[in-house]
XYZ file of C-alpha atoms in Angstrom:
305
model
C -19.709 -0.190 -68.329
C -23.341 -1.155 -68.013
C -24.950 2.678 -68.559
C -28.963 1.212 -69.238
C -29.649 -2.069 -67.725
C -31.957 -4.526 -69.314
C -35.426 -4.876 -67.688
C -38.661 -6.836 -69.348
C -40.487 -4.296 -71.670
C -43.743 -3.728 -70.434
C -45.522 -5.731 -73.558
C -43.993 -8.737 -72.597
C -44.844 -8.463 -68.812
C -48.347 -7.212 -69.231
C -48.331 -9.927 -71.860
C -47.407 -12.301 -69.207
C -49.834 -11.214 -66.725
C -53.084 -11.498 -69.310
C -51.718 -15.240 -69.903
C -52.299 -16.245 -65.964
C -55.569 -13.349 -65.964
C -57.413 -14.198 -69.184
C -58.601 -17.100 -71.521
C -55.759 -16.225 -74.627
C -55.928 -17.167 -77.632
C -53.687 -19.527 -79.759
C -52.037 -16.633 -81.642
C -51.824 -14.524 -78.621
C -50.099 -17.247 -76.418
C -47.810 -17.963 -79.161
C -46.697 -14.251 -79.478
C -46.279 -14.097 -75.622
C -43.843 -17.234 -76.337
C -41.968 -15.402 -78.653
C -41.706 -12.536 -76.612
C -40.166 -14.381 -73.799
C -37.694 -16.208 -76.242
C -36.808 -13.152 -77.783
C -35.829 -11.759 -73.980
C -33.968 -14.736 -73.385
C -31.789 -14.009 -76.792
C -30.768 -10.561 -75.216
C -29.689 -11.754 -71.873
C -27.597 -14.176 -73.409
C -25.762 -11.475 -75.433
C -26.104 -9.529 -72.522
C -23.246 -11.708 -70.750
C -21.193 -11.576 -73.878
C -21.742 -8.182 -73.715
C -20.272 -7.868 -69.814
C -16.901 -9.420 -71.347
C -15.931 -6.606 -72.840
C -12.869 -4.625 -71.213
C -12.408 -1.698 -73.643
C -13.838 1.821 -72.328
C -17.542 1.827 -73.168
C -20.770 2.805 -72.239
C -23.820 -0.308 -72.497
C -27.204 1.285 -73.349
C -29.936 -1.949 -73.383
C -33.975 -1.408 -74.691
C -33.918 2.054 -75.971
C -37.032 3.259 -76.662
C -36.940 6.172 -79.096
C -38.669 8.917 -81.495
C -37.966 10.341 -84.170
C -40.187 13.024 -86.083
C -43.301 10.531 -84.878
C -41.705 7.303 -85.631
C -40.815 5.454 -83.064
C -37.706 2.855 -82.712
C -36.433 -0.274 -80.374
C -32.995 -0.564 -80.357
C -32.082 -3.850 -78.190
C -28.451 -3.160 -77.422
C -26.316 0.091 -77.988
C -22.861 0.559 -77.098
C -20.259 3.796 -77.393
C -17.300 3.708 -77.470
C -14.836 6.369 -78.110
C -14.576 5.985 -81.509
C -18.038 4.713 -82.586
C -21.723 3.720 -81.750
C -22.377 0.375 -82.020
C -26.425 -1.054 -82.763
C -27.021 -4.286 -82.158
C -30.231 -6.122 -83.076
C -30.165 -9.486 -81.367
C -32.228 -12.787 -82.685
C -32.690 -15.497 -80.859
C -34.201 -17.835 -84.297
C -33.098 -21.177 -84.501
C -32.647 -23.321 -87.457
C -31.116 -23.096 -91.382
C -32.020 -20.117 -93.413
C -30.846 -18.575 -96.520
C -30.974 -14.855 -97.427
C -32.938 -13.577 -100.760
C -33.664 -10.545 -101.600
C -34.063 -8.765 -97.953
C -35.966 -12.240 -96.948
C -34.965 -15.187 -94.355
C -35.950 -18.111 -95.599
C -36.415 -21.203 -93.957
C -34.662 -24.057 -95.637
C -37.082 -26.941 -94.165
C -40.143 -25.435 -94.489
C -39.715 -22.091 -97.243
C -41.415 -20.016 -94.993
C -39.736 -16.869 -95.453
C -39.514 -13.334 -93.383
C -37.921 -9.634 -93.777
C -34.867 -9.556 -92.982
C -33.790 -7.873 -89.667
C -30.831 -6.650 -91.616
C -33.636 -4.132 -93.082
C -34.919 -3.226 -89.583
C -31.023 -2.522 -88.201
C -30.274 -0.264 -91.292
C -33.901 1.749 -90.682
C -33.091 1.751 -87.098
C -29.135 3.254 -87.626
C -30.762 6.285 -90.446
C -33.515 6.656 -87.407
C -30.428 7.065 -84.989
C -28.832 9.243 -86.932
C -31.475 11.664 -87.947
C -32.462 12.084 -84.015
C -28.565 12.782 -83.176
C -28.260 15.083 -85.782
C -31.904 16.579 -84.334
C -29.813 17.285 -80.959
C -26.568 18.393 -82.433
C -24.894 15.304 -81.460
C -22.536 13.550 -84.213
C -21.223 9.716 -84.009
C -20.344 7.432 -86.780
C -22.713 4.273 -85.678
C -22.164 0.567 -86.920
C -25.072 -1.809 -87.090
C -24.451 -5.268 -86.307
C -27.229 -8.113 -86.166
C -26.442 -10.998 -83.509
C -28.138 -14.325 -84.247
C -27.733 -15.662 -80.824
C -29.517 -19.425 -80.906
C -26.972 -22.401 -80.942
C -28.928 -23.868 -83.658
C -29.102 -21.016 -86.588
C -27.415 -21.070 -89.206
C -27.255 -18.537 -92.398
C -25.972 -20.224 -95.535
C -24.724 -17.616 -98.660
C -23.527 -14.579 -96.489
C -22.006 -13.059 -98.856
C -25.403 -10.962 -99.976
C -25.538 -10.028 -96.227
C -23.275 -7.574 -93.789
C -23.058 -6.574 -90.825
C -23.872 -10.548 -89.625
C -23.024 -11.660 -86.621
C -23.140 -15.659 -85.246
C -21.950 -17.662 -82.476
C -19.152 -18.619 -84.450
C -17.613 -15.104 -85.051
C -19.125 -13.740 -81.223
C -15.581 -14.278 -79.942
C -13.704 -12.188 -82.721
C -15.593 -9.486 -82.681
C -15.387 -8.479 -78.981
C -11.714 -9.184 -79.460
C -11.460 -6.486 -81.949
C -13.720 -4.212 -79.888
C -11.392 -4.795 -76.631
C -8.241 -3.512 -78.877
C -9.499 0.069 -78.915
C -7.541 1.942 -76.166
C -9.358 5.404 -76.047
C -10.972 6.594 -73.401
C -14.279 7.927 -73.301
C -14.949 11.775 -72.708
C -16.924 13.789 -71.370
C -19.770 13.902 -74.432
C -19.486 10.351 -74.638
C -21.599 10.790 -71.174
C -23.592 13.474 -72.122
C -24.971 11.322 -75.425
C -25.890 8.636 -73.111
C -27.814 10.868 -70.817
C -30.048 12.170 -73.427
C -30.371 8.857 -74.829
C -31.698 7.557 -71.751
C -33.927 10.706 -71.293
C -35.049 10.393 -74.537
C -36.008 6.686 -74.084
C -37.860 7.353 -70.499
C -40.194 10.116 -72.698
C -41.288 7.657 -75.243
C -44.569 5.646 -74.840
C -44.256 2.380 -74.181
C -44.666 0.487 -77.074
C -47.867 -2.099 -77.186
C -48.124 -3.237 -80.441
C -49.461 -6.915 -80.857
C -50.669 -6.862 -76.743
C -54.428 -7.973 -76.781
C -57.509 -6.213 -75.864
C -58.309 -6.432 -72.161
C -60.328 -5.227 -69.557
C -60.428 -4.482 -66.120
C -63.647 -7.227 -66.165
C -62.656 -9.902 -67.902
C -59.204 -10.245 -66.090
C -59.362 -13.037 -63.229
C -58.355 -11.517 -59.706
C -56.216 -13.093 -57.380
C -52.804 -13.321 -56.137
C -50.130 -15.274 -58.505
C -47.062 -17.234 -57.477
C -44.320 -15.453 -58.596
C -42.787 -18.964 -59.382
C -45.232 -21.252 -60.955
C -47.484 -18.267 -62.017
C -50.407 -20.178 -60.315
C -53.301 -18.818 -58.085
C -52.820 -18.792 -54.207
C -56.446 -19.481 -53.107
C -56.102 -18.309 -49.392
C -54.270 -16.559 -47.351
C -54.316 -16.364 -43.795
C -55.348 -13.422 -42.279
C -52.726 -13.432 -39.301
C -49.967 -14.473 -42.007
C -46.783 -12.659 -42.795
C -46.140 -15.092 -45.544
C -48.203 -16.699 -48.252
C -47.154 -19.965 -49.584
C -47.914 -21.441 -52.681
C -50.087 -24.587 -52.540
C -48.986 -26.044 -56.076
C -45.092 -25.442 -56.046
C -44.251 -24.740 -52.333
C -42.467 -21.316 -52.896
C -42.929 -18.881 -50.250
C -43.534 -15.216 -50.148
C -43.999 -12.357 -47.975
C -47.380 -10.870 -48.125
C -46.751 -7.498 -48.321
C -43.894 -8.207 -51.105
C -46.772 -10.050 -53.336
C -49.370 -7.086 -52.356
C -46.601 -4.700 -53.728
C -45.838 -6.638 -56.327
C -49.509 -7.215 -57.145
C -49.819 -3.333 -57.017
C -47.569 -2.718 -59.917
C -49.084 -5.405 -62.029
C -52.353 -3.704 -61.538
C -50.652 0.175 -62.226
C -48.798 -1.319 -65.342
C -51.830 -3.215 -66.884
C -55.078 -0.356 -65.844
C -52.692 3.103 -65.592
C -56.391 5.315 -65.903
C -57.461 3.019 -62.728
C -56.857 4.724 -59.191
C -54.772 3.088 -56.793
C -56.989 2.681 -53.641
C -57.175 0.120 -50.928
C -60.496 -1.170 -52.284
C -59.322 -1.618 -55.645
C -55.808 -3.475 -55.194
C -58.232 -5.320 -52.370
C -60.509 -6.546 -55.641
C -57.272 -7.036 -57.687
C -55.689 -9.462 -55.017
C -59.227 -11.615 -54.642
C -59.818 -9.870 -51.738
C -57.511 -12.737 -49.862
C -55.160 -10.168 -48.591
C -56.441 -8.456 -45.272
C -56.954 -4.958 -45.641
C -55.245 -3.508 -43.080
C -52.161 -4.996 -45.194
C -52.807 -3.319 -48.144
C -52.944 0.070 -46.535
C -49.345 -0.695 -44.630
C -48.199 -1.587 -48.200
C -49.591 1.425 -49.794
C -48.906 4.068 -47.124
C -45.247 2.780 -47.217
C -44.548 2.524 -51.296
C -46.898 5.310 -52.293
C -47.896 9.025 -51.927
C -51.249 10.102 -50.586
C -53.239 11.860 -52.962
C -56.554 13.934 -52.029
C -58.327 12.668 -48.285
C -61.430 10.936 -47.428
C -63.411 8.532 -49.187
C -61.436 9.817 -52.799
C -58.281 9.000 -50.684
C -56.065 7.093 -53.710
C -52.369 6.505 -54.056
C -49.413 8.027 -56.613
């Protein structure tokens, strides 16, 4: 049973957003890219995920803290008997394993292991369930997703999972019978609440300001600008791709780019009027506003929450 559903972490869609909004660098771009391929990884396993028929609970991007440290986990599962961690990779190509290191075959490039990061993640786990009186044995599992990888000499490695041996483990997972309880709830409630209290995590997003971000409204499709809109217009079409959207669906959806990327910024007609290009009529913005948002103080400080 899917308990957490996967969404895009905020660093990859602010990360997204500074692409269209901002001259990026090289290095930047390229982390974006992996960022977005990483994503893709987890929504595969994500549908391998969905096959599974045994009583469980699905807990995807858990953001968590422990005694200051924070922790990603990318998929978590309980089951009656067990948690289960998964770290999913989505790297592609022949590696061998040394001494907690990847290394690339072709090239000898070489990278930690995310072996280490699973076992630091499942003694992070633990220590925060024990912190709440809760008590699971968890098994960490990392799930190299890409058609393409391959992991030669194993045997220095555990807890390895490939697209080879996807199919057997899920088998062995759908042969447990019990049923979950009632605390196998309750430990995925305070999981989630314990994820939605965390910070989002930013590391490795670029500087930015509120100035040197290009304003406009984006195709949701092709990610390019829309240079006008007409003011009479329910719609807004895109003049490089030809997709179609409702105005006040992109001014909404405009809205929450500007909340997610400026949170200190107030949310007033004037500014998501700036933030759009000021191609969006005004009195549109309000309707959009009044309808998805809260009024908060009156008169000219009149903002939105």
């Amino acid at each position: 049973m899917l308990y957490k559903k996967r969404e895009k972490s905020c660093k990859l869609l602010i990360m997204e957003s500074l692409i269209s909004r901002t001259d990026y660098s090289k290095e930047d771009y390229d982390e974006c890219q992996k960022q977005v391929k990483g994503y893709e990884g987890e929504c595969y396993f994500d549908t391998l995920i969905a096959g599974l028929t045994c009583d469980c609970l699905v807990l995807n991007d858990l953001l968590l803290e422990i005694h200051g440290t924070e922790f990603q986990i990318d998929v978590l599962v309980i089951t009656a008997r067990e948690i289960l961690l998964y770290e999913v990779k989505n790297y592609g190509g022949e590696y061998l394993h040394k001494e907690g290191f990847l290394v690339s075959i072709p090239s000898g490039n070489s990278f930690h292991s995310p072996t280490e990061r699973i076992n630091r993640h499942t003694s992070l786990l633990q220590s925060l369930l024990e912190t709440h009186h809760l008590k699971m044995p968890i098994e960490p599992f990392v799930a190299f997703v890409h058609p393409e990888f391959m992991l030669y000499d194993t045997s220095t490695i555990q807890k390895v999972l490939m697209r080879a041996t996807f199919p057997k483990h899920f088998r062995k997972l759908n042969t447990q019978f019990d049923s979950l309880s009632k605390r196998h709830y309750l430990l995925a409630d305070k999981l989630c609440e314990l994820s939605s209290q965390t910070n989002r995590y930013l590391k490795g997003v670029p500087e930015y300001t509120y100035e040197n971000c290009k304003k406009g409204i984006i195709c949701s499709e092709c990610k390019q600008f829309i240079p006008k809109i007409s003011p009479n217009s329910k719609t807004c079409t895109c003049l490089v791709c030809g997709h179609t959207e409702r105005v006040s669906a992109a001014i909404a959806r405009h809205t929450l780019e500007y909340k997610r990327l400026f949170p200190e910024r107030k949310v007033t007609v004037s500014n998501i009027y700036d933030w759009c290009g000021g191609v969006c009529p005004v009195r549109r913005i309000r309707s959009v506003l009044q309808k998805e948002y809260k009024p908060a103080s009156v008169g000219r400080a009149l903002h939105y929450v």
